[in-house]
CSV table of C-alpha atoms in Angstrom, one decimal:
chain,number,residue,atom,x,y,z
A,190,MET,CA,-5.1,-8.0,26.0
A,191,SER,CA,-8.3,-7.4,27.8
A,192,ASP,CA,-9.6,-5.0,30.5
A,193,ASN,CA,-12.9,-5.1,32.3
A,194,ASP,CA,-13.2,-1.1,32.2
A,195,GLY,CA,-15.1,-0.9,28.8
A,196,THR,CA,-13.9,2.6,27.9
A,197,ASP,CA,-10.0,2.1,28.5
A,198,ILE,CA,-7.6,2.1,25.7
A,199,LEU,CA,-5.1,-0.9,25.7
A,200,LYS,CA,-1.6,-0.9,24.2
A,201,CYS,CA,1.4,-2.8,24.5
A,202,ARG,CA,5.1,-1.6,23.9
A,203,TRP,CA,8.7,-3.0,24.5
A,204,SER,CA,9.8,-3.0,28.0
A,205,ASN,CA,12.8,-0.6,28.3
A,206,ALA,CA,15.6,0.1,30.8
A,207,ASN,CA,15.3,3.8,31.1
A,208,SER,CA,14.2,4.2,34.9
A,209,GLY,CA,14.1,7.9,34.5
A,210,THR,CA,11.2,8.1,31.7
A,211,ASN,CA,9.2,4.7,31.9
A,212,TYR,CA,6.0,4.3,33.8
A,213,ASN,CA,7.5,2.1,36.3
A,214,ARG,CA,10.6,4.3,37.1
A,215,ARG,CA,12.8,1.4,37.0
A,216,ASP,CA,14.7,-1.0,34.8
A,217,GLU,CA,11.8,-3.1,33.2
A,218,CYS,CA,13.8,-5.6,31.5
A,219,GLU,CA,17.5,-5.6,32.4
A,220,ASP,CA,19.3,-7.9,29.8
A,221,ALA,CA,16.1,-9.0,28.1
A,222,CYS,CA,15.4,-5.6,26.5
A,223,PHE,CA,16.7,-6.6,22.9
A,224,GLY,CA,15.8,-10.3,22.6
A,225,LEU,CA,14.1,-9.7,19.1
A,226,ASN,CA,15.8,-6.4,18.3
A,227,GLY,CA,15.9,-5.9,14.5
A,228,ILE,CA,14.1,-9.1,13.6
A,229,SER,CA,10.5,-8.3,14.7
A,230,THR,CA,7.5,-5.8,14.4
A,231,LEU,CA,5.3,-5.0,17.4
A,232,TYR,CA,1.7,-3.7,16.5
A,233,GLU,CA,0.9,-1.8,19.8
A,234,GLU,CA,-2.9,-1.5,19.2
A,235,ASN,CA,-3.6,-5.2,19.5
A,236,CYS,CA,-0.2,-6.2,20.9
A,237,THR,CA,0.7,-8.6,18.0
A,238,LEU,CA,4.4,-9.5,17.5
A,239,VAL,CA,5.6,-10.6,14.0
A,240,PHE,CA,8.9,-12.1,13.6
A,241,THR,CA,11.0,-14.8,11.6
A,242,LEU,CA,13.9,-16.2,13.6
A,243,PRO,CA,17.1,-16.5,11.6
A,244,THR,CA,18.1,-20.1,10.3
A,245,THR,CA,21.8,-19.4,11.5
A,246,ARG,CA,20.9,-19.3,15.1
A,247,ILE,CA,19.3,-23.0,15.5
A,248,GLY,CA,19.1,-23.8,19.2
A,249,TRP,CA,19.0,-20.4,20.5
A,250,TYR,CA,16.5,-19.0,22.9
A,251,TYR,CA,15.1,-15.6,22.4
A,252,VAL,CA,13.6,-13.6,25.4
A,253,VAL,CA,10.7,-11.2,24.8
A,254,ALA,CA,10.0,-8.5,27.5
A,255,LEU,CA,6.8,-6.3,26.9
A,256,GLN,CA,4.6,-4.0,29.0
A,257,ILE,CA,0.9,-3.9,28.7
A,258,GLU,CA,-0.7,-0.5,29.5
A,259,ASP,CA,-4.1,0.9,29.8
A,260,TYR,CA,-5.1,4.4,29.0
A,261,TYR,CA,-8.1,6.6,30.2
A,262,ASP,CA,-8.9,7.4,26.3
A,263,SER,CA,-7.3,7.7,23.0
A,264,SER,CA,-6.0,11.4,23.8
A,265,SER,CA,-4.2,10.2,27.0
A,266,THR,CA,-0.3,10.4,26.9
A,267,ALA,CA,0.4,8.7,30.2
A,268,PRO,CA,-0.9,5.1,31.1
A,269,MET,CA,-3.0,4.4,34.4
A,270,SER,CA,-1.1,1.1,34.8
A,271,SER,CA,1.6,-0.8,33.2
A,272,VAL,CA,1.9,-4.7,33.6
A,273,PRO,CA,5.0,-6.7,32.5
A,274,ILE,CA,5.0,-9.8,30.5
A,275,GLN,CA,8.2,-11.9,29.6
A,276,PHE,CA,8.2,-15.1,27.4
A,277,LEU,CA,10.9,-17.1,25.5
A,278,PHE,CA,11.1,-18.7,22.0
A,279,TYR,CA,13.2,-21.5,21.1
A,280,ALA,CA,14.6,-21.9,17.6
A,281,TYR,CA,14.9,-25.4,16.1
A,282,SER,CA,15.2,-26.6,12.5
A,283,SER,CA,12.7,-28.6,10.3
A,284,THR,CA,13.7,-32.1,9.6
A,285,SER,CA,12.3,-32.1,6.1
A,286,SER,CA,12.7,-30.0,2.8
A,287,CYS,CA,9.0,-29.1,3.2
A,288,THR,CA,8.5,-25.6,4.3
A,289,THR,CA,4.8,-25.5,4.4
A,290,ARG,CA,3.6,-25.1,7.8
A,291,PRO,CA,0.4,-26.7,9.5
A,292,GLN,CA,-2.5,-24.5,10.1
A,293,ILE,CA,-5.4,-24.6,12.8
A,294,ILE,CA,-8.7,-24.4,11.1
A,295,GLY,CA,-11.4,-24.6,13.8
A,296,GLU,CA,-14.0,-25.5,15.2
A,297,ARG,CA,-15.6,-23.4,17.8
A,298,PRO,CA,-18.3,-24.4,20.3
A,299,ASN,CA,-21.7,-22.9,21.2
A,300,ARG,CA,-21.7,-20.4,23.9
A,301,ASP,CA,-23.3,-20.4,27.2
A,302,VAL,CA,-22.1,-24.2,27.8
A,303,THR,CA,-19.3,-25.8,29.7
A,304,VAL,CA,-16.4,-25.7,27.3
A,305,THR,CA,-15.7,-28.5,25.0
A,306,GLU,CA,-13.5,-27.1,22.3
A,307,ARG,CA,-12.1,-29.2,19.4
A,308,VAL,CA,-8.9,-27.6,18.1
A,309,ILE,CA,-8.4,-29.0,14.4
A,310,ALA,CA,-5.1,-28.7,12.6
A,311,GLN,CA,-4.1,-29.5,9.1
A,312,SER,CA,-0.7,-30.6,7.9
A,313,PHE,CA,0.3,-29.9,4.2
A,314,CYS,CA,3.7,-31.6,3.9
A,315,SER,CA,3.6,-34.8,2.2
A,316,GLY,CA,3.8,-37.7,5.0
A,317,ALA,CA,3.8,-35.3,7.7
A,318,THR,CA,1.7,-35.7,10.9
A,319,ILE,CA,0.5,-33.1,13.7
A,320,THR,CA,2.4,-34.6,16.5
A,321,ASN,CA,1.8,-32.0,19.4
A,322,TYR,CA,0.1,-28.6,20.3
A,323,VAL,CA,2.0,-25.9,22.1
A,324,THR,CA,-0.7,-24.3,24.3
A,325,SER,CA,-1.3,-21.6,26.8
A,326,SER,CA,-4.6,-22.4,28.9
A,327,PRO,CA,-6.6,-21.2,31.7
A,328,ILE,CA,-6.1,-23.3,34.8
A,329,GLY,CA,-8.2,-26.6,35.0
A,330,MET,CA,-8.5,-26.9,31.2
A,331,GLN,CA,-7.8,-30.5,30.0
A,332,HIS,CA,-6.1,-31.6,26.8
A,333,SER,CA,-6.7,-34.7,25.1
A,334,ALA,CA,-4.0,-36.6,22.9
A,335,VAL,CA,-3.7,-35.7,19.3
A,336,VAL,CA,-6.2,-37.7,17.2
A,337,SER,CA,-5.9,-38.2,13.3
A,338,GLN,CA,-9.2,-37.8,11.4
A,339,GLY,CA,-7.9,-38.5,8.1
A,340,GLY,CA,-7.1,-36.3,5.0
A,341,GLY,CA,-4.2,-34.6,6.9
A,342,LEU,CA,-6.5,-33.4,10.0
A,343,TYR,CA,-5.7,-33.8,13.6
A,344,VAL,CA,-7.9,-32.9,16.5
A,345,MET,CA,-7.1,-32.1,20.2
A,346,THR,CA,-10.0,-31.9,22.4
A,347,LEU,CA,-10.2,-29.3,25.3
A,348,THR,CA,-12.6,-29.7,28.3
A,349,TRP,CA,-13.1,-27.0,30.8
A,350,THR,CA,-15.5,-26.1,33.7
A,351,PRO,CA,-14.7,-22.6,34.9
A,352,GLU,CA,-14.4,-22.0,38.6
A,353,ASP,CA,-16.1,-19.1,40.4
A,354,ASN,CA,-12.7,-17.2,40.7
A,355,GLN,CA,-12.3,-17.3,36.9
A,356,TYR,CA,-15.1,-14.8,36.4
A,357,GLY,CA,-14.1,-12.5,33.4
A,358,PRO,CA,-11.7,-12.9,30.4
A,359,GLN,CA,-9.7,-16.1,30.1
A,360,GLY,CA,-7.3,-16.7,27.4
A,361,PHE,CA,-6.3,-19.8,25.4
A,362,CYS,CA,-3.6,-20.0,22.6
A,363,ALA,CA,-2.3,-22.9,20.6
A,364,GLY,CA,0.3,-23.8,18.0
A,365,ALA,CA,0.3,-27.0,16.1
A,366,VAL,CA,3.7,-28.7,15.5
A,367,ASP,CA,4.2,-31.4,12.8
A,368,SER,CA,6.5,-34.3,12.4
A,369,ASN,CA,9.0,-32.0,10.5
A,370,ASN,CA,9.2,-29.6,13.5
A,371,LEU,CA,7.3,-27.1,11.6
A,372,GLN,CA,4.8,-24.9,13.8
A,373,SER,CA,1.6,-23.2,12.7
A,374,ASP,CA,0.6,-19.5,13.5
A,375,ALA,CA,-0.7,-19.0,17.0
A,376,TRP,CA,-4.5,-19.4,17.3
A,377,CYS,CA,-5.8,-17.5,20.2
A,378,ILE,CA,-9.5,-17.0,21.6
A,379,THR,CA,-10.8,-15.3,24.8
A,380,TYR,CA,-13.4,-16.9,26.8
A,381,LEU,CA,-15.6,-14.6,28.9
A,382,VAL,CA,-16.8,-16.4,32.1
A,383,GLY,CA,-20.1,-15.3,33.7
A,384,PHE,CA,-21.2,-13.0,30.8
A,385,ASP,CA,-24.3,-13.1,28.8
A,386,SER,CA,-23.4,-11.6,25.3
A,387,PRO,CA,-25.8,-9.9,22.9
A,388,ASP,CA,-26.4,-11.2,19.4
A,389,LEU,CA,-26.7,-9.0,16.2
A,390,ILE,CA,-30.2,-9.2,14.6
A,391,ARG,CA,-30.6,-10.3,10.8
A,392,THR,CA,-32.8,-7.7,9.3
A,393,ALA,CA,-36.0,-9.0,7.7
A,394,ALA,CA,-37.3,-5.6,6.2
A,395,VAL,CA,-36.0,-2.4,4.6
A,396,GLN,CA,-36.3,-0.3,7.6
A,397,GLY,CA,-35.5,-3.3,10.0
A,398,THR,CA,-32.9,-4.1,12.4
A,399,ALA,CA,-30.0,-3.2,10.1
A,400,SER,CA,-29.9,0.0,8.0
A,401,PRO,CA,-29.6,0.5,5.1
A,402,ILE,CA,-30.1,-2.5,3.1
A,403,GLY,CA,-31.0,-2.7,-0.8
A,404,THR,CA,-30.0,-0.1,-3.0
A,405,ILE,CA,-28.7,3.2,-1.7
A,406,PHE,CA,-26.6,6.3,-3.0
A,407,SER,CA,-22.9,6.4,-3.3
A,408,ASN,CA,-22.5,9.2,-0.7
A,409,HIS,CA,-24.3,7.3,1.9
A,410,SER,CA,-22.2,7.3,5.2
A,411,VAL,CA,-24.4,6.3,8.1
A,412,PHE,CA,-25.1,2.6,9.1
A,413,SER,CA,-26.6,1.1,12.1
A,414,ILE,CA,-27.7,-2.5,13.3
A,415,GLN,CA,-29.4,-3.7,16.3
A,416,ALA,CA,-28.5,-6.4,19.0
A,417,THR,CA,-30.7,-8.6,21.3
A,418,ARG,CA,-29.7,-6.4,24.2
A,419,ASP,CA,-27.6,-3.3,25.2
A,420,VAL,CA,-24.2,-3.2,23.6
A,421,HIS,CA,-21.1,-1.4,24.8
A,422,ARG,CA,-17.6,-0.8,23.3
A,423,PRO,CA,-15.4,-3.9,23.4
A,424,THR,CA,-13.1,-3.9,26.3
A,425,ARG,CA,-10.0,-5.0,24.1
A,426,ASN,CA,-8.7,-3.8,20.8
A,427,GLY,CA,-8.6,-5.9,17.5
A,428,THR,CA,-12.2,-6.6,17.1
A,429,TYR,CA,-13.0,-5.3,13.6
A,430,ILE,CA,-16.0,-4.3,11.6
A,431,LYS,CA,-15.3,-4.6,8.0
A,432,PHE,CA,-17.1,-3.4,4.9
A,433,MET,CA,-16.3,-5.7,2.1
A,434,ASP,CA,-16.5,-5.3,-1.7
A,435,ALA,CA,-18.6,-8.3,-3.0
A,436,SER,CA,-16.7,-8.4,-6.4
A,437,THR,CA,-13.3,-9.1,-4.9
A,438,ASN,CA,-14.3,-10.2,-1.3
A,439,THR,CA,-11.7,-7.6,0.1
A,440,ALA,CA,-12.3,-5.1,2.8
A,441,VAL,CA,-12.6,-1.5,1.8
A,442,GLN,CA,-13.1,-0.1,5.1
A,443,THR,CA,-11.9,-1.6,8.3
A,444,PHE,CA,-12.6,-0.1,11.9
A,445,ASP,CA,-11.5,-1.3,15.2
A,446,ALA,CA,-14.5,-1.4,17.5
A,447,GLY,CA,-12.4,-1.3,20.5
A,448,TRP,CA,-11.4,2.3,20.1
A,449,GLU,CA,-12.4,4.1,16.9
A,450,SER,CA,-14.6,7.2,17.5
A,451,ASN,CA,-16.8,6.7,14.3
A,452,ILE,CA,-18.4,3.7,15.9
A,453,LEU,CA,-21.1,4.7,18.3
A,454,TYR,CA,-22.9,2.5,20.9
A,455,SER,CA,-26.6,3.6,22.1
A,456,GLY,CA,-28.8,1.2,23.8
A,457,ASP,CA,-29.2,-1.9,21.8
A,458,THR,CA,-27.8,-0.1,18.4
A,459,ILE,CA,-24.3,0.1,16.9
A,460,SER,CA,-24.0,3.0,14.5
A,461,ILE,CA,-21.1,3.3,12.0
A,462,ILE,CA,-19.9,6.5,10.2
A,463,ALA,CA,-18.1,5.4,7.0
A,464,SER,CA,-16.3,8.1,5.2
A,465,TYR,CA,-16.0,6.1,1.8
A,466,SER,CA,-17.1,7.0,-1.7
A,467,TRP,CA,-19.1,3.8,-2.8
A,468,VAL,CA,-18.6,2.8,-6.3
A,469,PRO,CA,-21.9,3.0,-8.5
A,470,GLY,CA,-23.1,-0.4,-9.5
A,471,ARG,CA,-21.1,-2.1,-7.0
A,472,SER,CA,-22.4,-4.4,-4.0
A,473,TYR,CA,-20.9,-4.5,-0.6
A,474,TYR,CA,-21.6,-6.4,2.8
A,475,VAL,CA,-20.6,-6.1,6.4
A,476,LEU,CA,-18.6,-8.4,8.6
A,477,PHE,CA,-18.0,-8.4,12.3
A,478,ASP,CA,-15.1,-10.2,13.8
A,479,SER,CA,-15.1,-12.7,16.6
A,480,GLY,CA,-14.8,-11.2,20.0
A,481,PRO,CA,-15.7,-12.1,23.5
A,482,GLU,CA,-18.7,-9.6,23.3
A,483,SER,CA,-20.6,-11.4,20.6
A,484,ALA,CA,-20.6,-14.1,18.0
A,485,PRO,CA,-18.7,-13.1,14.7
A,486,ILE,CA,-20.8,-12.5,11.6
A,487,THR,CA,-19.1,-14.1,8.5
A,488,ASP,CA,-22.1,-14.6,6.3
A,489,PRO,CA,-21.9,-12.1,3.2
A,490,THR,CA,-25.8,-12.1,3.1
A,491,PHE,CA,-26.4,-11.0,6.6
A,492,TRP,CA,-26.1,-7.4,6.0
A,493,ALA,CA,-25.8,-6.5,2.2
A,494,PHE,CA,-26.3,-3.2,0.1
A,495,ASN,CA,-25.9,-2.0,-3.5
A,496,ILE,CA,-25.0,1.4,-4.8
A,497,TRP,CA,-27.3,3.0,-7.3
A,498,ASP,CA,-25.8,3.5,-10.6
A,499,PRO,CA,-27.3,6.6,-12.6
A,500,GLY,CA,-25.5,5.5,-15.8
A,501,VAL,CA,-27.1,2.0,-15.6
A,502,SER,CA,-30.7,3.4,-14.9
A,503,SER,CA,-30.5,5.8,-17.8
A,504,THR,CA,-29.6,3.4,-20.6
A,505,THR,CA,-33.3,2.5,-21.1
A,506,THR,CA,-35.2,5.3,-23.0
A,507,THR,CA,-38.8,5.6,-24.4
A,508,THR,CA,-39.1,7.0,-27.8
A,509,THR,CA,-42.5,8.7,-28.5
A,510,THR,CA,-43.4,10.4,-31.6
A,511,PRO,CA,-46.3,12.9,-31.2
A,512,PRO,CA,-48.7,13.6,-34.1
A,513,THR,CA,-48.4,16.8,-36.2
A,514,THR,CA,-51.3,17.4,-38.4
A,515,GLY,CA,-54.4,15.1,-38.4
A,516,THR,CA,-58.1,14.9,-39.1
A,517,VAL,CA,-60.6,15.2,-36.0
A,518,THR,CA,-64.2,15.4,-35.6
A,519,THR,CA,-65.7,18.3,-33.4
A,520,ARG,CA,-69.3,18.7,-32.4
A,521,PRO,CA,-71.5,21.9,-31.4
A,522,LEU,CA,-72.3,22.2,-27.7
A,523,SER,CA,-76.1,21.9,-28.7
A,524,THR,CA,-75.8,18.7,-30.8
A,525,THR,CA,-76.7,15.3,-29.1
A,526,THR,CA,-74.5,12.6,-30.2
A,527,VAL,CA,-75.4,8.9,-30.5
A,528,ASN,CA,-73.0,6.3,-30.5
A,529,THR,CA,-74.2,4.0,-33.2
A,530,LEU,CA,-72.1,1.1,-32.1
A,531,ILE,CA,-74.6,0.7,-28.9
A,532,THR,CA,-78.0,-0.9,-29.4
A,533,ASN,CA,-80.3,0.6,-26.6
A,534,PRO,CA,-84.3,0.2,-26.8
A,535,TYR,CA,-84.8,3.5,-25.1
A,536,ILE,CA,-83.0,5.5,-27.7
A,537,SER,CA,-84.3,5.8,-31.3
A,538,GLY,CA,-82.0,5.2,-34.0
A,539,ALA,CA,-83.8,7.9,-36.1
A,540,THR,CA,-82.2,10.8,-34.2
A,541,THR,CA,-80.8,13.5,-36.4
A,542,VAL,CA,-77.2,14.4,-35.7
A,543,THR,CA,-75.4,17.2,-37.2
A,544,MET,CA,-71.8,16.4,-37.7
A,545,SER,CA,-68.9,18.3,-39.1
A,546,THR,CA,-65.6,17.6,-39.9
A,547,THR,CA,-62.5,20.1,-39.8
A,548,ALA,CA,-58.8,19.9,-40.2
A,549,SER,CA,-56.6,21.3,-37.3
A,550,SER,CA,-53.2,21.2,-36.1
A,551,ILE,CA,-52.4,19.7,-32.8
A,552,PRO,CA,-49.3,21.2,-31.1
A,553,ASP,CA,-46.5,18.8,-30.0
A,554,VAL,CA,-46.7,17.4,-26.5
A,555,SER,CA,-43.6,17.4,-24.5
A,556,ILE,CA,-42.7,13.7,-23.7
A,557,MET,CA,-40.0,13.2,-21.2
A,558,ASP,CA,-38.0,9.9,-21.2
A,559,PRO,CA,-36.0,8.7,-18.0
A,560,LYS,CA,-32.8,9.9,-19.1
A,561,ALA,CA,-34.0,13.6,-19.9
A,562,PHE,CA,-36.0,13.7,-16.6
A,563,GLU,CA,-32.7,12.6,-14.8
A,564,GLU,CA,-30.9,15.6,-16.5
A,565,ALA,CA,-33.8,18.0,-15.7
A,566,CYS,CA,-33.9,16.9,-12.0
A,567,ARG,CA,-30.5,18.7,-11.7
A,568,GLN,CA,-31.8,22.0,-12.8
A,569,SER,CA,-34.7,24.2,-11.7
A,570,VAL,CA,-36.1,24.1,-15.2
A,571,ALA,CA,-37.3,20.6,-14.4
A,572,LEU,CA,-40.5,22.0,-12.6
A,573,MET,CA,-41.3,24.2,-15.4
A,574,THR,CA,-41.0,21.3,-17.8
A,575,ILE,CA,-43.2,19.1,-15.9
A,576,ALA,CA,-45.8,21.9,-15.4
A,577,THR,CA,-45.8,22.6,-19.2
A,578,SER,CA,-46.5,18.8,-20.0
A,579,ALA,CA,-49.3,18.9,-17.1
A,580,VAL,CA,-50.9,22.0,-18.9
A,581,MET,CA,-50.8,20.7,-22.5
A,582,VAL,CA,-52.4,17.2,-21.9
A,583,PRO,CA,-55.7,18.6,-20.6
A,584,LEU,CA,-55.7,21.1,-23.3
A,585,HIS,CA,-55.3,18.5,-26.0
A,586,ALA,CA,-58.2,16.4,-24.3
A,587,ILE,CA,-60.5,19.6,-24.4
A,588,GLY,CA,-59.6,19.9,-28.1
A,589,MET,CA,-60.8,16.5,-28.6
């Protein structure tokens, strides 16, 4: 789904025959209303349909009738428009006992060029080959024959030069079919014709284009990143920003940039409010899904940060034993003292110096190790402890 009005909220739903309540005030689907009833799940936010056709009905056709609707904002209860879409599925059986389906694995071209796209699929069943691609393409897109690259990889090349009247989003979907009649999941992309998209900027400094990086506290919630030009909310749902746990490479926070209110766009900056309790000592990184508005970010090192662990930072302690009673040398204020270790022709070695030796007790000096200081920082008495240390050290020096 896509909408050129950047602030609209897009959803899809099953068509229904209730002409008294639906948007169009007519029977939207007639006999096609329940083609996949009971064997499918529809995710309205990104219009994803998940289903498994029953093996007892091989050779059957299944009809799907949907309505794609746009809403003014996330609080709107009535759509501004409703567009129908219908299509068929045909159930056929595999010719092999192998049930591992093929998979489309890439690759994507650079942007800002006439499209030459290589759709690469891989077969996993022994002896199986990719024989065909089932596709839905923009008008004018050419498909090559399927060519084997060895190692179970098969390539179909797409070439396309958009026309002026194709300005805006253009969709392409493909599914690979192998010689056992097993079909891959759909692989879909959206081309934006005539748009110059921004790129997110990799940070090179602590206070750079992405913030924060390095070590942060576990209650940190505001994250931001800059792009090469002004950014706006995507015009379609299903483009996600993910905060990933580096130890498991799993998402701990996922936000749909198409509609979630905690993702903010201002000038060339995207700000994200993440309400998550980061685990002390863990490392995390941020990923951005592919979308028509910008290239995806899939590099775990592009924007990474660590969470400060007070338990680890307090395990190293310094043990200092201050002296209790010792012997020191004191001098009267009227006596000139000569350092006998220094030879100076301008000072006579015959100068008389009066020295006295006394015993005195030196009070203990408060020495704060890192762990003690950490605890003291949580209480107001920390300031008094530091002040006491600051006073005792100069007094000790005067006594010397």
